[in-house]
Coordinates of C-alpha atoms and ligand atoms in Angstrom, one line a residue:
X1 CA 12.2 -26.7 9.6
X2 CA 14.7 -24.8 7.0
X3 CA 15.2 -21.0 6.4
X4 CA 14.6 -20.2 10.1
X5 CA 17.4 -17.6 11.2
X6 CA 17.9 -15.8 14.7
X7 CA 19.3 -12.6 15.2
X8 CA 17.8 -11.7 11.7
X9 CA 19.3 -7.9 10.6
X10 CA 15.8 -6.1 9.1
X11 CA 17.5 -3.0 7.8
X12 CA 17.1 -4.7 4.2
X13 CA 13.8 -5.8 4.6
X14 CA 11.8 -3.2 4.7
X15 CA 11.9 -0.1 2.4
X16 CA 12.6 2.6 4.9
X17 CA 16.0 0.7 6.1
X18 CA 15.3 1.2 9.5
X19 CA 18.3 -0.5 11.2
X20 CA 16.5 -3.3 14.0
X21 CA 16.9 -7.2 14.3
X22 CA 13.8 -9.6 14.9
X23 CA 14.5 -12.5 17.2
X24 CA 13.5 -15.0 14.6
X25 CA 12.7 -15.1 11.0
X26 CA 11.3 -18.1 8.3
X27 CA 10.6 -17.4 4.8
X28 CA 7.9 -19.6 3.7
X29 CA 7.3 -20.5 0.7
X30 CA 4.2 -23.2 0.1
X31 CA 0.8 -23.6 2.2
X32 CA 2.2 -26.8 3.0
X33 CA 5.6 -25.1 5.0
X34 CA 3.1 -22.2 6.4
X35 CA 1.0 -25.1 7.9
X36 CA 3.7 -27.2 8.9
X37 CA 5.5 -23.9 10.4
X38 CA 2.4 -22.8 12.6
X39 CA 1.1 -26.5 13.8
X40 CA 3.8 -25.6 15.8
X41 CA 2.8 -23.4 19.4
X42 CA 5.2 -20.4 19.7
X43 CA 4.9 -17.9 22.6
X44 CA 6.3 -15.2 20.9
X45 CA 4.3 -13.1 18.7
X46 CA 4.2 -13.3 14.7
X47 CA 4.4 -10.2 12.2
X48 CA 3.7 -11.5 8.8
X49 CA 6.0 -9.4 5.9
X50 CA 5.7 -9.3 2.5
X51 CA 7.7 -6.5 0.9
X52 CA 8.2 -4.6 3.5
X53 CA 7.0 -1.5 2.0
X54 CA 4.6 -0.3 4.0
X55 CA 5.9 -0.5 7.3
X56 CA 8.3 1.9 9.8
X57 CA 9.7 -0.5 12.5
X58 CA 10.3 1.3 15.6
X59 CA 12.0 -1.1 18.1
X60 CA 13.6 -4.1 18.2
X61 CA 11.1 -7.7 17.0
X62 CA 10.9 -9.6 19.8
X63 CA 8.5 -11.7 18.2
X64 CA 8.8 -14.3 14.4
X65 CA 9.2 -12.3 11.3
X66 CA 7.4 -14.5 8.7
X67 CA 8.1 -13.7 5.3
X68 CA 5.1 -14.9 2.6
X69 CA 7.0 -16.7 0.1
X70 CA 4.4 -18.6 -2.3
X71 CA 4.2 -17.8 -5.9
X72 CA 2.4 -19.4 -8.6
X73 CA -0.1 -17.9 -10.6
X74 CA -3.4 -19.4 -12.5
X75 CA -6.2 -18.2 -14.3
X76 CA -9.7 -19.0 -15.0
X77 CA -11.9 -17.8 -18.0
X78 CA -15.6 -17.1 -17.2
X79 CA -17.0 -16.0 -19.7
X80 CA -15.7 -13.9 -23.4
X81 CA -14.7 -10.8 -21.4
X82 CA -14.1 -11.9 -17.9
X83 CA -11.2 -13.6 -16.5
X84 CA -10.4 -14.4 -13.0
X85 CA -6.4 -14.9 -12.0
X86 CA -5.4 -15.6 -8.6
X87 CA -1.7 -14.8 -7.4
X88 CA 0.5 -16.3 -4.9
X89 CA 1.1 -13.6 -2.3
X90 CA 4.4 -13.8 -2.2
X91 CA 4.3 -12.6 -6.3
X92 CA 6.1 -9.0 -7.1
X93 CA 2.9 -6.5 -7.7
X94 CA 4.3 -4.6 -10.1
X95 CA 5.4 -7.5 -12.0
X96 CA 1.7 -9.6 -11.7
X97 CA 0.3 -6.0 -13.1
X98 CA 2.8 -6.1 -15.8
X99 CA 1.9 -10.0 -16.8
X100 CA -1.4 -9.0 -16.7
X101 CA -1.0 -6.3 -19.2
X102 CA 1.2 -8.3 -21.5
X103 CA -1.8 -11.1 -21.8
X104 CA -4.7 -7.5 -21.9
X105 CA -6.0 -8.6 -19.2
X106 CA -8.0 -5.3 -17.8
X107 CA -8.6 -4.0 -14.3
X108 CA -5.1 -3.1 -12.6
X109 CA -3.5 -1.0 -14.9
X110 CA -3.9 2.3 -12.9
X111 CA -1.9 0.2 -10.1
X112 CA 1.3 -0.1 -12.2
X113 CA 4.6 0.7 -9.9
X114 CA 3.5 0.2 -7.0
X115 CA 5.9 -1.7 -4.5
X116 CA 5.5 -4.8 -2.6
X117 CA 3.5 -8.2 -2.9
X118 CA 0.3 -9.4 -4.2
X119 CA -0.3 -10.6 -0.5
X120 CA -0.6 -7.0 1.0
X121 CA -2.5 -5.9 -1.8
X122 CA -5.9 -6.4 0.3
X123 CA -4.5 -5.4 3.4
X124 CA -5.1 -1.6 2.8
X125 CA -7.4 -2.0 -0.3
X126 CA -3.8 -0.4 -2.5
X127 CA -5.4 2.6 -4.3
X128 CA -3.9 4.5 -7.4
X129 CA -5.5 7.1 -9.4
X130 CA -8.5 6.4 -9.1
X131 CA -8.5 2.5 -9.3
X132 CA -8.4 -0.1 -5.9
X133 CA -8.0 -3.3 -5.8
X134 CA -11.5 -3.7 -4.3
X135 CA -12.5 -2.7 -8.0
X136 CA -11.5 -6.0 -9.4
X137 CA -11.2 -8.3 -6.1
X138 CA -13.0 -11.6 -6.1
X139 CA -11.6 -13.5 -3.2
X140 CA -8.6 -14.4 -1.3
X141 CA -7.0 -17.4 0.9
X142 CA -5.5 -17.3 4.0
X143 CA -4.4 -19.5 6.8
X144 CA -5.6 -18.9 9.9
X145 CA -2.6 -18.7 12.4
X146 CA -4.3 -19.7 15.3
X147 CA -6.4 -22.7 13.3
X148 CA -3.9 -23.6 10.7
X149 CA -7.1 -23.9 8.7
X150 CA -7.5 -22.1 5.5
X151 CA -10.4 -19.2 5.0
X152 CA -12.1 -17.6 1.8
X153 CA -12.9 -14.0 2.2
X154 CA -15.0 -13.1 -0.1
X155 CA -15.1 -9.0 -1.3
X156 CA -17.8 -8.1 1.2
X157 CA -16.2 -10.2 4.3
X158 CA -12.4 -7.8 3.5
X159 CA -15.0 -4.6 4.7
X160 CA -12.5 -2.9 2.6
X161 CA -13.1 1.1 2.6
X162 CA -10.3 3.7 1.6
X163 CA -6.4 2.0 2.6
X164 CA -8.3 -0.1 5.0
X165 CA -9.7 -3.8 4.8
X166 CA -10.3 -6.1 7.9
X167 CA -6.7 -7.5 7.5
X168 CA -5.7 -3.9 9.0
X169 CA -7.8 -4.0 12.0
X170 CA -9.5 -6.9 13.9
X171 CA -7.4 -9.3 11.7
X172 CA -4.4 -7.9 11.5
X173 CA -1.7 -10.5 12.4
X174 CA -4.3 -13.0 13.0
X175 CA -4.2 -14.6 9.1
X176 CA -1.5 -15.0 6.8
X177 CA -3.0 -14.7 2.9
X178 CA -1.5 -17.0 0.8
X179 CA -3.1 -16.1 -2.8
X180 CA -5.6 -13.6 -4.5
X181 CA -7.9 -13.6 -7.2
X182 CA -8.9 -11.0 -9.4
X183 CA -11.8 -10.4 -11.9
X184 CA -10.2 -8.6 -14.7
X185 CA -11.3 -7.5 -18.6
X186 CA -10.8 -9.8 -21.7
X187 CA -12.0 -7.0 -23.9
X188 CA -14.2 -3.9 -23.9
X189 CA -11.4 -2.6 -21.0
X190 CA -12.7 0.2 -19.1
X191 CA -10.5 2.9 -19.0
X192 CA -9.7 5.4 -15.8
X193 CA -7.7 8.3 -17.1
X194 CA -9.3 10.5 -14.7
X195 CA -6.6 12.0 -12.6
X196 CA -5.1 15.4 -14.3
X197 CA -1.4 14.0 -14.4
X198 CA -2.9 10.7 -16.3
X199 CA -4.5 13.1 -18.5
X200 CA -1.4 15.4 -18.9
X201 CA 0.7 12.7 -19.5
X202 CA -1.0 11.1 -22.7
X203 CA -1.4 13.9 -24.3
X204 CA 2.6 14.2 -24.3
X205 CA 2.1 10.6 -26.6
X206 CA -0.9 12.5 -28.2
X207 CA -2.9 9.0 -26.5
X208 CA -6.4 10.8 -27.4
X209 CA -8.4 6.6 -27.3
X210 CA -5.8 4.9 -24.2
X211 CA -5.0 1.8 -24.0
X212 CA -4.4 -0.6 -20.5
X213 CA -0.5 0.0 -22.1
X214 CA -0.8 3.3 -22.3
X215 CA -2.5 4.3 -19.0
X216 CA 0.5 1.4 -17.5
X217 CA 3.2 3.7 -19.4
X218 CA 1.5 6.6 -18.4
X219 CA 1.7 5.9 -14.8
X220 CA 4.8 4.5 -14.8
X221 CA 6.4 7.5 -16.2
X222 CA 4.6 9.9 -13.9
X223 CA 5.7 7.4 -10.4
X224 CA 9.1 7.4 -11.5
X225 CA 9.2 11.1 -11.8
X226 CA 7.7 12.0 -8.6
X227 CA 8.0 9.9 -6.4
X228 CA 11.5 8.7 -4.3
X229 CA 12.6 5.5 -5.5
X230 CA 13.1 3.1 -1.4
X231 CA 16.6 1.9 -3.5
X232 CA 18.3 5.8 -3.2
X233 CA 16.0 7.1 -0.5
X234 CA 14.0 5.1 2.4
X235 CA 10.6 5.7 2.4
X236 CA 7.2 3.7 2.6
X237 CA 5.1 5.7 0.2
X238 CA 2.2 8.2 1.6
X239 CA 2.7 7.8 5.2
X240 CA -0.5 9.9 6.0
X241 CA -4.0 9.2 4.6
X242 CA -5.7 12.0 2.7
X243 CA -8.4 13.1 5.3
X244 CA -12.2 13.2 4.2
X245 CA -14.1 15.8 6.5
X246 CA -17.0 17.9 6.6
X247 CA -17.8 20.3 4.4
X248 CA -18.4 22.4 6.4
X249 CA -14.9 22.0 8.1
X250 CA -13.2 22.7 4.3
X251 CA -15.6 25.5 3.7
X252 CA -13.7 27.1 7.3
X253 CA -10.7 26.4 6.0
X254 CA -10.9 28.4 2.7
X255 CA -11.6 31.5 4.7
X256 CA -8.0 31.4 5.6
X257 CA -6.6 29.4 3.0
X258 CA -8.8 30.1 -0.5
X259 CA -6.7 27.8 -2.5
X260 CA -7.4 24.7 -0.7
X261 CA -7.2 21.6 -2.6
X262 CA -10.3 19.2 -2.3
X263 CA -12.3 16.5 -4.1
X264 CA -15.9 16.0 -3.0
X265 CA -17.0 12.8 -2.1
X266 CA -20.9 13.6 -1.0
X267 CA -23.3 16.3 0.1
X268 CA -21.5 16.8 3.6
X269 CA -17.7 15.2 2.6
X270 CA -15.2 16.2 0.8
X271 CA -11.5 14.5 0.4
X272 CA -8.6 16.6 1.2
X273 CA -5.0 16.7 0.1
X274 CA -2.5 15.5 3.1
X275 CA 0.2 16.5 0.5
X276 CA -1.3 19.8 -0.2
X277 CA -1.9 20.1 4.1
X278 CA 1.9 19.6 5.2
X279 CA 3.4 21.2 1.9
X280 CA 1.2 24.6 3.4
X281 CA 2.2 24.5 6.7
X282 CA 5.8 24.2 5.5
X283 CA 6.9 21.2 6.3
X284 CA 7.9 19.9 2.4
X285 CA 11.6 19.8 2.2
X286 CA 12.1 19.8 6.2
X287 CA 14.8 17.4 7.6
X288 CA 16.2 16.5 10.6
X289 CA 19.0 14.7 11.3
X290 CA 18.1 11.8 9.1
X291 CA 14.6 12.0 9.4
X292 CA 12.8 14.0 6.6
X293 CA 10.1 15.3 4.3
X294 CA 11.0 14.7 1.3
X295 CA 11.4 17.8 -1.1
X296 CA 9.2 16.8 -4.2
X297 CA 6.4 15.0 -2.3
X298 CA 5.4 16.5 1.2
X299 CA 3.5 12.7 1.7
X300 CA 6.5 10.8 1.8
X301 CA 8.8 10.7 4.8
X302 CA 12.1 10.0 4.3
X303 CA 15.3 8.0 5.7
X304 CA 18.1 9.7 4.5
X305 CA 20.6 7.5 5.2
X306 CA 20.5 6.6 9.3
X307 CA 17.6 7.6 11.0
X308 CA 15.2 5.6 13.9
X309 CA 12.0 4.8 13.1
X310 CA 11.3 6.2 16.4
X311 CA 12.7 9.7 15.1
X312 CA 10.3 9.3 11.8
X313 CA 7.6 8.4 13.8
X314 CA 7.9 11.4 16.6
X315 CA 8.2 13.6 12.9
X316 CA 5.4 12.5 12.0
X317 CA 3.4 13.3 15.4
X318 CA 4.8 17.1 14.9
X319 CA 3.2 17.0 11.4
X320 CA -0.6 16.0 12.6
X321 CA -0.4 18.4 15.7
X322 CA 1.0 20.9 12.9
X323 CA -2.1 20.2 11.1
X324 CA -4.4 20.2 13.8
X325 CA -3.3 23.4 14.9
X326 CA -2.9 24.8 11.4
X327 CA -6.2 23.3 9.8
X328 CA -8.3 21.5 12.6
X329 CA -7.8 18.4 10.7
X330 CA -6.0 15.5 12.6
X331 CA -4.4 13.5 10.0
X332 CA -4.0 9.5 10.0
X333 CA -1.2 7.2 9.7
X334 CA -1.4 4.7 6.5
X335 CA 2.2 3.3 7.3
X336 CA 2.4 -0.1 9.8
X337 CA 4.0 0.7 12.5
X338 CA 6.4 -2.1 14.1
Ligands
FAD401 P1 4.8 -5.4 3.6 O1 4.8 -3.5 3.9 O2 5.6 -6.1 3.8 O3 3.5 -5.4 4.6 C1 2.2 -4.4 4.9 C2 1.3 -5.1 6.0 O4 0.5 -6.0 5.3 C3 1.9 -5.3 6.9 O5 0.9 -5.2 8.3 C4 2.0 -6.8 7.4 O6 2.0 -7.8 8.6 C5 1.0 -7.1 6.2 N1 0.8 -8.1 5.3 C6 2.1 -8.2 4.1 N2 2.0 -9.0 3.5 C7 0.9 -10.3 4.5 C8 0.7 -11.7 4.0 N3 0.5 -12.4 3.0 N4 -0.8 -12.2 4.6 C9 -1.1 -11.2 5.8 N5 -0.6 -9.8 6.7 C10 0.4 -9.5 5.1 N6 0.0 1.8 -1.2 C11 -0.9 2.1 -2.3 O7 -2.0 1.6 -2.1 N7 -0.9 2.9 -3.2 C12 0.0 3.5 -3.9 O8 0.3 4.0 -4.7 C13 1.3 3.1 -3.4 N8 2.4 3.7 -3.7 C14 4.0 3.3 -3.2 C15 4.9 3.7 -3.5 C16 5.9 3.7 -2.5 C17 7.5 4.7 -3.3 C18 6.2 3.5 -1.8 C19 7.6 2.7 -1.1 C20 5.0 2.3 -1.1 C21 3.8 2.6 -2.0 N9 2.8 2.1 -1.2 C22 1.4 2.5 -2.2 C23 2.6 1.3 -0.1 C24 2.8 0.2 -0.3 O9 3.9 -0.3 -1.2 C25 1.9 -1.2 -0.7 O10 1.1 -0.4 0.7 C26 1.6 -2.6 -0.3 O11 0.9 -3.1 -1.1 C27 2.7 -2.9 0.8 O12 2.7 -4.2 0.3 P2 4.4 -5.1 0.6 O13 4.3 -6.5 0.4 O14 5.5 -4.6 0.4 O15 3.5 -4.9 2.5
NAP402 P1 -1.5 13.9 -6.6 O1 -1.4 13.6 -8.6 O2 -0.6 14.8 -6.7 O3 -3.0 14.3 -6.1 C1 -2.8 14.7 -4.8 C2 -4.0 14.0 -4.0 O4 -4.9 14.5 -4.4 C3 -4.0 12.3 -4.4 O5 -3.6 11.6 -3.2 C4 -5.9 11.9 -4.9 O6 -6.2 10.7 -3.8 C5 -6.0 13.5 -5.0 N1 -6.3 13.6 -6.6 C6 -6.0 13.8 -7.5 N2 -6.7 14.1 -8.5 C7 -7.6 13.4 -8.0 C8 -8.7 13.4 -8.8 N3 -9.3 13.2 -10.0 N4 -10.1 12.6 -8.0 C9 -9.9 12.5 -6.9 N5 -9.1 12.9 -5.7 C10 -7.9 13.3 -6.6 O7 -0.9 12.5 -5.5 P2 0.7 11.5 -6.0 O8 0.6 11.5 -4.5 O9 1.0 12.1 -6.9 O10 -0.3 10.5 -5.8 C11 -0.7 9.7 -7.1 C12 -1.7 8.5 -7.0 O11 -0.8 7.2 -6.9 C13 -2.5 8.9 -6.0 O12 -4.4 7.9 -6.3 C14 -1.9 8.4 -4.7 O13 -2.9 7.5 -3.5 C15 -1.2 7.2 -5.3 N6 -0.3 6.9 -4.2 C16 -0.5 6.1 -3.3 C17 1.2 5.6 -2.7 C18 0.5 5.6 -0.9 O14 1.9 4.8 -0.5 N7 -0.1 4.8 -0.7 C19 2.5 6.6 -2.9 C20 2.3 7.4 -3.8 C21 0.8 7.2 -4.8 P3 -6.0 9.5 -3.7 O15 -4.7 9.7 -2.8 O16 -6.9 9.1 -2.6 O17 -5.8 8.8 -5.5

């Protein structure tokens, strides 16, 4: 089998830039290669790798890293206003989004500039600026590692939730996602410009009737000004999910913190901005050795150079404990821990 490496260094394989070694590494470029590879049983565990932008490695990997590089984009016109676009798991997400926008296919523009590959997008139902992939997701094909059979999962079957899916839970490491199909608009695009940051960015260009290109441009500008570039400083984006809590608890927190930032969900629950809680607790810009909390965005933990995955994990636990003691809210990690 081609493309197999032993004692493979992982420093450049995740955006956190953590030093670790994997027993074995293989890159897969076609469905047939994947089937051939998984047809030979192994007693070592498999770890599926996409672009490495949502993984924290805390130890050497005693197993086989399988990196999915299956490419290709195909389309199927459904009607005058709808197109289904299928992309290989190994396609770069942002390049795929920009390709859709160039073709005037709407639906993914709010998700511009998210790092990583198409294959990982259903894993945590990636979302930004009020849009999640579940809004435009039709189905995916995935190879079941144990049986070497391809299964199709439609929207319902993926059990999408807030930064969640079946593939992050019961199906974790059991399926290799091969391709994903999205339902996009060819006209009458549904423009989603509710987030304050998008509105102020559009105002800067005097855009009152934004196109999908305008939204993408605004999102790219906001993200580039605010988020740390992993090529410059190691990180995996938001380390924690935004907690959804009861309105009762939010009201109790407001007695001490009247400026609490919240986004009501329904009559009984509300979403808090985890970044606000972490900043309020004094962690923004905190640094211990090479592990830290980003100075501009408290939700992002960073590697200033040579920190270990365990140092980042320990820092995240200190933050979880502190937020719990100050606000009575338990933060959950969003990043996948290896
Ligand atoms: P990886 O990190 O390689 O893998 C993530 C998980 O998916 C792992 O558990 C892995 O085993 C599994 N996996 C990967 N590919 C496959 C496959 N083909 N089959 C089966 N399992 C697979 N996320 C958001 O939701 N919204 C954002 O706005 C956002 N912004 C970010 C900004 C920055 C600066 C960074 C660094 C990250 C951000 N993220 C965001 C997180 C991350 O980019 C996404 O979760 C992305 O989808 C991860 O893709 P990846 O290919 O890098 O996956
Ligand atoms: P922000 O604009 O500073 O807002 C802070 C938080 O408030 C966000 O996390 C967002 O929740 C929530 N929020 C803001 N306006 C909202 C509205 N109108 N309705 C509902 N919720 C609202 O956030 P940011 O950190 O710069 O990120 C901007 C967007 O990119 C967010 O959607 C965020 O999820 C996404 N992002 C994700 C990652 C990641 O790694 N997962 C990294 C960077 C950015 P939501 O997160 O639920 O949208």
